[in-house]
Amino acid sequence: MKNIDGIDFKNISFILMDMDGVLSDGSLFYLPDGHVVKIFHAHDGYGITRGREHGLKFGIISGKSALVNKYRAQKLKIEELYEDAEDKVAAYEVIRKKYNLKPENFSFIGDDVYDLPLLQTVAFACAPANAFPEVKDVVHYIAKADGGKGCVREVIDFILRRQGKIK
């Protein structure tokens, strides 16, 4: 895990997240019609809502696509959703340029080796407790909660506390 001493948390304004293994627990339940069912945690949803109330923006960058991804992003009013992202850094660059932001304005929560390039690009890299060891080695913060079990809320609260916006 990396040291957080050099991070100015007041600069962080955009939190990016992986979907499977971060916002959901990574389980994929396929229905007979091919649709996917995923389970999300209410704590993460509330954390995103509260983060938005304190000025944060949110994005999902996922390697897979599913109708439920779009539904969850809409329900939570998440500003950006990129699916089937073979190159998560490229999706991040589109978002960064669209909002005219710098790398120090971003946090990313990822759980698998596929997320490593983006985790190594943003100012504040985070992972759920059950992330792969290679991911845990490069992030600044490892949540106590697993993916899909409140880790997103934990990261948001950590950032908001460092920004002095909540206790």
Coordinates of N, CA and C in Angstrom, one line a residue:
M1 N 0.8 -1.2 0.0 CA 0.0 0.0 0.0 C 0.9 1.2 0.0
K2 N 0.5 2.3 -0.8 CA 1.2 3.5 -0.9 C 0.9 4.5 0.3
N3 N 1.8 5.4 0.5 CA 1.6 6.4 1.5 C 0.7 7.5 1.0
I4 N -0.2 8.0 1.9 CA -1.1 9.1 1.5 C -0.7 10.5 1.9
D5 N 0.5 10.6 2.5 CA 0.9 11.9 3.0 C 1.0 13.0 1.9
G6 N 1.3 12.7 0.7 CA 1.4 13.7 -0.3 C 0.1 14.1 -1.0
I7 N -1.0 13.5 -0.6 CA -2.3 13.7 -1.3 C -3.0 14.9 -0.7
D8 N -3.4 15.8 -1.6 CA -4.2 16.9 -1.1 C -5.7 16.6 -1.4
F9 N -6.4 16.1 -0.4 CA -7.7 15.5 -0.6 C -8.7 16.6 -1.0
K10 N -8.4 17.9 -0.7 CA -9.3 18.9 -1.1 C -9.4 19.0 -2.6
N11 N -8.4 18.5 -3.3 CA -8.4 18.5 -4.8 C -9.3 17.5 -5.4
I12 N -9.6 16.4 -4.7 CA -10.4 15.3 -5.2 C -11.9 15.7 -5.4
S13 N -12.3 15.7 -6.6 CA -13.7 16.1 -6.9 C -14.4 15.0 -7.7
F14 N -13.7 14.0 -8.2 CA -14.4 13.0 -9.1 C -13.9 11.6 -8.6
I15 N -14.9 10.7 -8.3 CA -14.6 9.4 -7.8 C -15.1 8.4 -8.9
L16 N -14.1 7.7 -9.5 CA -14.4 6.6 -10.5 C -14.4 5.3 -9.8
M17 N -15.3 4.4 -10.3 CA -15.4 3.1 -9.7 C -15.5 2.0 -10.8
D18 N -15.0 0.8 -10.5 CA -15.3 -0.4 -11.2 C -16.6 -0.8 -10.8
M19 N -17.3 -1.6 -11.6 CA -18.6 -2.1 -11.3 C -18.5 -3.5 -10.5
D20 N -18.1 -4.5 -11.2 CA -18.1 -5.9 -10.7 C -16.9 -6.0 -9.7
G21 N -17.2 -6.3 -8.5 CA -16.2 -6.4 -7.5 C -16.0 -5.2 -6.7
V22 N -16.6 -4.1 -7.0 CA -16.5 -2.8 -6.3 C -17.9 -2.4 -5.9
L23 N -18.7 -2.0 -6.9 CA -20.1 -1.6 -6.6 C -21.0 -2.8 -6.4
S24 N -20.7 -3.9 -7.0 CA -21.3 -5.2 -6.7 C -20.3 -6.1 -6.1
D25 N -20.7 -7.3 -5.6 CA -19.8 -8.2 -5.0 C -19.0 -9.0 -6.1
G26 N -19.4 -8.8 -7.4 CA -18.7 -9.5 -8.4 C -19.5 -10.7 -8.9
S27 N -20.5 -11.1 -8.2 CA -21.3 -12.3 -8.6 C -22.2 -11.9 -9.8
L28 N -22.3 -12.8 -10.8 CA -23.1 -12.5 -11.9 C -24.1 -13.6 -12.0
F29 N -25.4 -13.3 -11.9 CA -26.5 -14.2 -11.9 C -27.2 -14.0 -13.3
Y30 N -27.1 -15.0 -14.2 CA -27.7 -14.9 -15.5 C -29.1 -15.5 -15.5
L31 N -30.0 -14.7 -16.0 CA -31.4 -15.2 -16.1 C -31.5 -16.0 -17.4
P32 N -32.6 -16.8 -17.6 CA -32.7 -17.5 -18.8 C -32.7 -16.7 -20.1
D33 N -33.2 -15.4 -20.0 CA -33.2 -14.5 -21.2 C -31.9 -13.9 -21.4
G34 N -30.9 -14.2 -20.6 CA -29.5 -13.6 -20.8 C -29.2 -12.3 -20.0
H35 N -30.3 -11.8 -19.4 CA -30.0 -10.6 -18.5 C -29.2 -11.0 -17.3
V36 N -28.5 -10.1 -16.7 CA -27.7 -10.3 -15.5 C -28.3 -9.6 -14.3
V37 N -28.3 -10.4 -13.2 CA -28.8 -9.8 -12.0 C -27.5 -9.6 -11.1
K38 N -27.4 -8.4 -10.5 CA -26.3 -8.1 -9.6 C -26.9 -7.6 -8.3
I39 N -26.2 -7.7 -7.2 CA -26.7 -7.2 -5.9 C -25.8 -6.1 -5.5
F40 N -26.5 -5.0 -5.1 CA -25.8 -3.7 -4.7 C -26.1 -3.5 -3.2
H41 N -25.3 -2.7 -2.6 CA -25.5 -2.4 -1.2 C -26.0 -1.0 -1.0
A42 N -27.0 -0.9 -0.2 CA -27.6 0.4 0.1 C -26.7 1.4 0.7
H43 N -25.7 1.0 1.5 CA -24.7 1.9 2.0 C -23.9 2.6 0.9
D44 N -23.5 1.8 -0.1 CA -22.8 2.5 -1.2 C -23.7 3.5 -1.9
G45 N -24.9 3.2 -2.1 CA -25.8 4.1 -2.8 C -26.0 5.4 -2.0
Y46 N -26.2 5.3 -0.7 CA -26.3 6.5 0.2 C -25.0 7.2 0.2
G47 N -23.8 6.5 0.2 CA -22.5 7.2 0.2 C -22.4 8.1 -1.1
I48 N -22.8 7.6 -2.2 CA -22.8 8.3 -3.5 C -23.7 9.5 -3.4
T49 N -24.9 9.3 -2.9 CA -25.8 10.4 -2.8 C -25.3 11.5 -1.8
R50 N -24.7 11.1 -0.7 CA -24.1 12.1 0.2 C -22.9 12.8 -0.4
G51 N -22.1 12.0 -1.1 CA -20.9 12.6 -1.8 C -21.3 13.7 -2.8
R52 N -22.4 13.4 -3.5 CA -22.8 14.4 -4.5 C -23.3 15.6 -3.7
E53 N -24.0 15.5 -2.6 CA -24.4 16.6 -1.8 C -23.3 17.5 -1.4
H54 N -22.1 16.9 -1.3 CA -20.9 17.6 -0.9 C -20.0 18.0 -2.1
G55 N -20.6 17.9 -3.3 CA -19.9 18.4 -4.5 C -19.1 17.4 -5.3
L56 N -19.1 16.1 -4.9 CA -18.3 15.1 -5.6 C -19.1 14.7 -6.9
K57 N -18.4 14.3 -7.9 CA -19.0 13.7 -9.1 C -18.5 12.2 -9.1
F58 N -19.3 11.4 -9.9 CA -19.0 10.0 -9.9 C -19.0 9.4 -11.3
G59 N -18.3 8.4 -11.5 CA -18.3 7.6 -12.8 C -18.0 6.2 -12.5
I60 N -18.6 5.4 -13.4 CA -18.3 3.9 -13.4 C -17.6 3.6 -14.7
I61 N -16.5 2.9 -14.6 CA -15.7 2.4 -15.7 C -15.6 0.9 -15.6
S62 N -16.4 0.2 -16.4 CA -16.5 -1.3 -16.3 C -16.0 -2.0 -17.5
G63 N -15.4 -3.2 -17.3 CA -15.0 -4.0 -18.4 C -16.1 -4.8 -19.0
K64 N -17.2 -4.8 -18.4 CA -18.4 -5.5 -18.9 C -19.6 -4.6 -19.1
S65 N -20.5 -5.0 -19.9 CA -21.8 -4.2 -20.0 C -22.9 -5.1 -19.5
A66 N -23.9 -4.4 -19.0 CA -25.2 -5.1 -18.6 C -26.2 -4.0 -18.4
L67 N -27.5 -4.4 -18.7 CA -28.6 -3.5 -18.5 C -28.6 -3.0 -17.1
V68 N -28.3 -3.8 -16.1 CA -28.4 -3.4 -14.7 C -27.4 -2.4 -14.4
N69 N -26.2 -2.3 -15.1 CA -25.2 -1.3 -14.9 C -25.8 0.1 -15.2
K70 N -26.5 0.2 -16.3 CA -27.2 1.4 -16.7 C -28.3 1.8 -15.7
Y71 N -29.0 0.9 -15.3 CA -30.1 1.2 -14.3 C -29.5 1.7 -13.0
R72 N -28.5 1.0 -12.5 CA -27.9 1.5 -11.2 C -27.3 2.9 -11.4
A73 N -26.6 3.1 -12.5 CA -26.0 4.4 -12.7 C -27.1 5.5 -12.8
Q74 N -28.2 5.2 -13.4 CA -29.3 6.2 -13.5 C -29.9 6.4 -12.2
K75 N -30.2 5.4 -11.4 CA -30.8 5.4 -10.1 C -30.0 6.3 -9.2
L76 N -28.7 6.2 -9.3 CA -27.8 7.0 -8.4 C -27.3 8.3 -9.0
K77 N -27.8 8.6 -10.2 CA -27.5 9.9 -10.9 C -26.0 10.0 -11.0
I78 N -25.3 8.9 -11.4 CA -23.9 8.9 -11.6 C -23.6 9.6 -13.0
E79 N -22.7 10.5 -13.0 CA -22.5 11.4 -14.2 C -22.0 10.6 -15.4
E80 N -21.1 9.6 -15.2 CA -20.5 9.0 -16.3 C -20.5 7.5 -16.2
L81 N -20.8 6.8 -17.3 CA -20.8 5.3 -17.3 C -20.1 4.9 -18.6
Y82 N -19.0 4.1 -18.4 CA -18.3 3.6 -19.5 C -18.3 2.1 -19.3
E83 N -18.9 1.3 -20.3 CA -18.9 -0.1 -20.3 C -18.0 -0.7 -21.4
D84 N -17.7 -2.0 -21.2 CA -16.9 -2.7 -22.2 C -15.6 -2.0 -22.4
A85 N -15.1 -1.3 -21.3 CA -13.9 -0.5 -21.4 C -12.7 -1.5 -21.4
E86 N -12.1 -1.7 -22.5 CA -10.9 -2.5 -22.6 C -9.7 -1.7 -22.1
D87 N -9.7 -0.4 -22.2 CA -8.7 0.5 -21.7 C -9.3 1.5 -20.7
K88 N -9.2 1.2 -19.4 CA -9.9 2.1 -18.5 C -9.2 3.5 -18.4
V89 N -7.9 3.5 -18.7 CA -7.3 4.8 -18.7 C -7.8 5.7 -19.8
A90 N -8.1 5.1 -21.0 CA -8.6 5.9 -22.1 C -10.0 6.4 -21.7
A91 N -10.8 5.7 -21.0 CA -12.1 6.2 -20.6 C -12.0 7.3 -19.6
Y92 N -11.0 7.1 -18.7 CA -10.7 8.2 -17.7 C -10.3 9.4 -18.4
E93 N -9.4 9.3 -19.4 CA -9.0 10.5 -20.1 C -10.1 11.3 -20.8
V94 N -11.1 10.5 -21.3 CA -12.3 11.2 -21.9 C -13.0 12.0 -20.8
I95 N -13.2 11.4 -19.7 CA -13.9 12.1 -18.6 C -13.0 13.3 -18.1
R96 N -11.8 13.1 -17.9 CA -10.9 14.1 -17.4 C -10.9 15.4 -18.4
K97 N -10.9 15.1 -19.7 CA -10.9 16.2 -20.6 C -12.3 16.9 -20.7
K98 N -13.3 16.0 -20.6 CA -14.7 16.5 -20.7 C -15.0 17.5 -19.5
Y99 N -14.5 17.2 -18.3 CA -14.7 18.1 -17.2 C -13.5 19.1 -16.9
N100 N -12.5 19.0 -17.8 CA -11.4 19.9 -17.7 C -10.7 19.8 -16.3
L101 N -10.4 18.5 -15.9 CA -9.8 18.2 -14.6 C -8.4 17.7 -14.8
K102 N -7.7 17.6 -13.7 CA -6.3 17.1 -13.7 C -6.3 15.7 -12.9
P103 N -5.2 15.0 -13.1 CA -5.2 13.7 -12.4 C -5.4 13.8 -10.8
E104 N -4.9 14.9 -10.3 CA -5.0 15.1 -8.8 C -6.5 15.3 -8.4
N105 N -7.4 15.4 -9.3 CA -8.8 15.6 -9.0 C -9.6 14.2 -8.9
F106 N -8.8 13.1 -9.2 CA -9.5 11.8 -9.3 C -9.1 10.8 -8.3
S107 N -10.1 10.0 -7.9 CA -9.9 8.8 -7.1 C -10.5 7.7 -7.9
F108 N -10.0 6.5 -7.8 CA -10.5 5.3 -8.5 C -10.5 4.2 -7.5
I109 N -11.6 3.4 -7.5 CA -11.7 2.2 -6.7 C -11.8 1.0 -7.6
G110 N -10.8 0.2 -7.5 CA -10.7 -1.0 -8.4 C -10.3 -2.2 -7.6
D111 N -10.6 -3.4 -8.1 CA -10.3 -4.6 -7.3 C -9.5 -5.7 -8.0
D112 N -9.3 -5.6 -9.3 CA -8.6 -6.6 -10.1 C -7.4 -6.1 -10.9
V113 N -6.6 -7.0 -11.4 CA -5.4 -6.6 -12.1 C -5.8 -5.7 -13.4
Y114 N -7.0 -5.9 -13.9 CA -7.4 -5.1 -15.0 C -7.5 -3.6 -14.7
D115 N -7.6 -3.3 -13.4 CA -7.8 -2.0 -12.9 C -6.4 -1.3 -12.6
L116 N -5.3 -2.1 -12.6 CA -4.0 -1.5 -12.2 C -3.6 -0.3 -13.0
P117 N -3.7 -0.2 -14.3 CA -3.2 1.0 -15.0 C -3.9 2.2 -14.6
L118 N -5.2 2.2 -14.3 CA -5.9 3.4 -13.9 C -5.6 3.7 -12.4
L119 N -5.5 2.6 -11.6 CA -5.1 2.8 -10.2 C -3.8 3.5 -10.1
Q120 N -2.9 3.3 -11.0 CA -1.6 3.9 -11.0 C -1.6 5.3 -11.6
T121 N -2.7 5.8 -12.1 CA -2.8 7.0 -12.8 C -3.4 8.1 -11.9
V122 N -4.4 7.8 -11.1 CA -5.2 8.7 -10.3 C -4.4 9.2 -9.1
A123 N -4.9 10.3 -8.5 CA -4.3 10.8 -7.3 C -4.5 9.9 -6.0
F124 N -5.7 9.3 -5.9 CA -6.0 8.5 -4.7 C -6.6 7.2 -5.2
A125 N -5.8 6.1 -5.1 CA -6.2 4.8 -5.6 C -6.7 4.0 -4.4
C126 N -7.8 3.3 -4.6 CA -8.4 2.6 -3.5 C -8.9 1.2 -3.9
A127 N -9.1 0.3 -3.0 CA -9.5 -1.1 -3.3 C -10.4 -1.6 -2.1
P128 N -11.3 -2.5 -2.5 CA -12.0 -3.2 -1.4 C -11.2 -4.1 -0.7
A129 N -11.6 -4.6 0.5 CA -10.8 -5.5 1.3 C -10.5 -6.8 0.6
N130 N -11.4 -7.2 -0.3 CA -11.2 -8.5 -1.0 C -10.6 -8.4 -2.4
A131 N -9.9 -7.3 -2.6 CA -9.2 -7.1 -3.9 C -8.1 -8.1 -4.0
F132 N -7.6 -8.3 -5.3 CA -6.5 -9.1 -5.5 C -5.2 -8.5 -4.9
P133 N -4.3 -9.4 -4.4 CA -3.1 -8.9 -3.8 C -2.3 -7.9 -4.6
E134 N -2.2 -8.1 -5.9 CA -1.5 -7.2 -6.8 C -2.1 -5.7 -6.7
V135 N -3.4 -5.7 -6.6 CA -4.1 -4.4 -6.5 C -3.7 -3.7 -5.1
K136 N -3.8 -4.5 -4.1 CA -3.6 -4.0 -2.7 C -2.1 -3.4 -2.6
D137 N -1.2 -3.9 -3.4 CA 0.2 -3.5 -3.4 C 0.3 -2.1 -3.9
V138 N -0.6 -1.6 -4.8 CA -0.4 -0.3 -5.5 C -1.3 0.8 -5.0
V139 N -2.3 0.5 -4.2 CA -3.3 1.5 -3.8 C -2.8 2.3 -2.6
H140 N -3.5 3.4 -2.4 CA -3.3 4.2 -1.2 C -4.1 3.8 0.0
Y141 N -5.3 3.2 -0.3 CA -6.2 2.9 0.7 C -6.9 1.6 0.4
I142 N -7.0 0.7 1.4 CA -7.7 -0.6 1.3 C -8.9 -0.5 2.3
A143 N -10.1 -0.6 1.8 CA -11.3 -0.5 2.6 C -11.3 -1.7 3.5
K144 N -12.0 -1.6 4.6 CA -12.3 -2.7 5.5 C -13.4 -3.6 4.9
A145 N -14.3 -2.9 4.2 CA -15.4 -3.6 3.6 C -15.1 -4.2 2.2
D146 N -15.7 -5.3 1.9 CA -15.5 -6.0 0.6 C -16.3 -5.2 -0.5
G147 N -16.0 -5.6 -1.7 CA -16.7 -5.0 -2.8 C -18.2 -5.4 -2.8
G148 N -19.0 -4.5 -3.1 CA -20.5 -4.8 -3.0 C -21.0 -4.9 -1.6
K149 N -20.2 -4.5 -0.6 CA -20.6 -4.7 0.8 C -20.3 -3.4 1.6
G150 N -20.2 -2.2 0.9 CA -20.0 -1.0 1.5 C -18.7 -0.3 1.3
C151 N -17.8 -0.9 0.5 CA -16.5 -0.3 0.3 C -16.5 1.0 -0.3
V152 N -17.5 1.2 -1.2 CA -17.6 2.5 -1.9 C -17.9 3.6 -0.9
R153 N -18.9 3.3 0.0 CA -19.3 4.3 1.0 C -18.1 4.6 1.9
E154 N -17.4 3.6 2.3 CA -16.2 3.8 3.1 C -15.2 4.7 2.5
V155 N -14.9 4.5 1.2 CA -14.0 5.4 0.5 C -14.5 6.8 0.4
I156 N -15.8 7.0 0.1 CA -16.4 8.3 0.0 C -16.3 9.0 1.4
D157 N -16.7 8.3 2.4 CA -16.6 8.9 3.8 C -15.2 9.3 4.1
F158 N -14.2 8.5 3.8 CA -12.8 8.7 4.0 C -12.4 10.1 3.4
I159 N -12.7 10.2 2.1 CA -12.4 11.4 1.4 C -13.1 12.6 2.0
L160 N -14.4 12.5 2.2 CA -15.2 13.6 2.8 C -14.6 14.1 4.2
R161 N -14.2 13.1 5.0 CA -13.6 13.4 6.3 C -12.3 14.2 6.0
R162 N -11.4 13.7 5.1 CA -10.2 14.4 4.8 C -10.4 15.8 4.2
Q163 N -11.5 16.0 3.6 CA -11.9 17.3 3.1 C -12.5 18.2 4.1
G164 N -12.8 17.7 5.3 CA -13.4 18.4 6.4 C -14.9 18.6 6.2
K165 N -15.5 17.8 5.3 CA -17.0 18.0 5.0 C -17.9 17.2 5.9
I166 N -17.4 16.1 6.5 CA -18.1 15.3 7.5 C -17.2 15.0 8.7
K167 N -17.8 14.5 9.8 CA -17.0 14.1 10.9 C -16.8 12.6 11.0

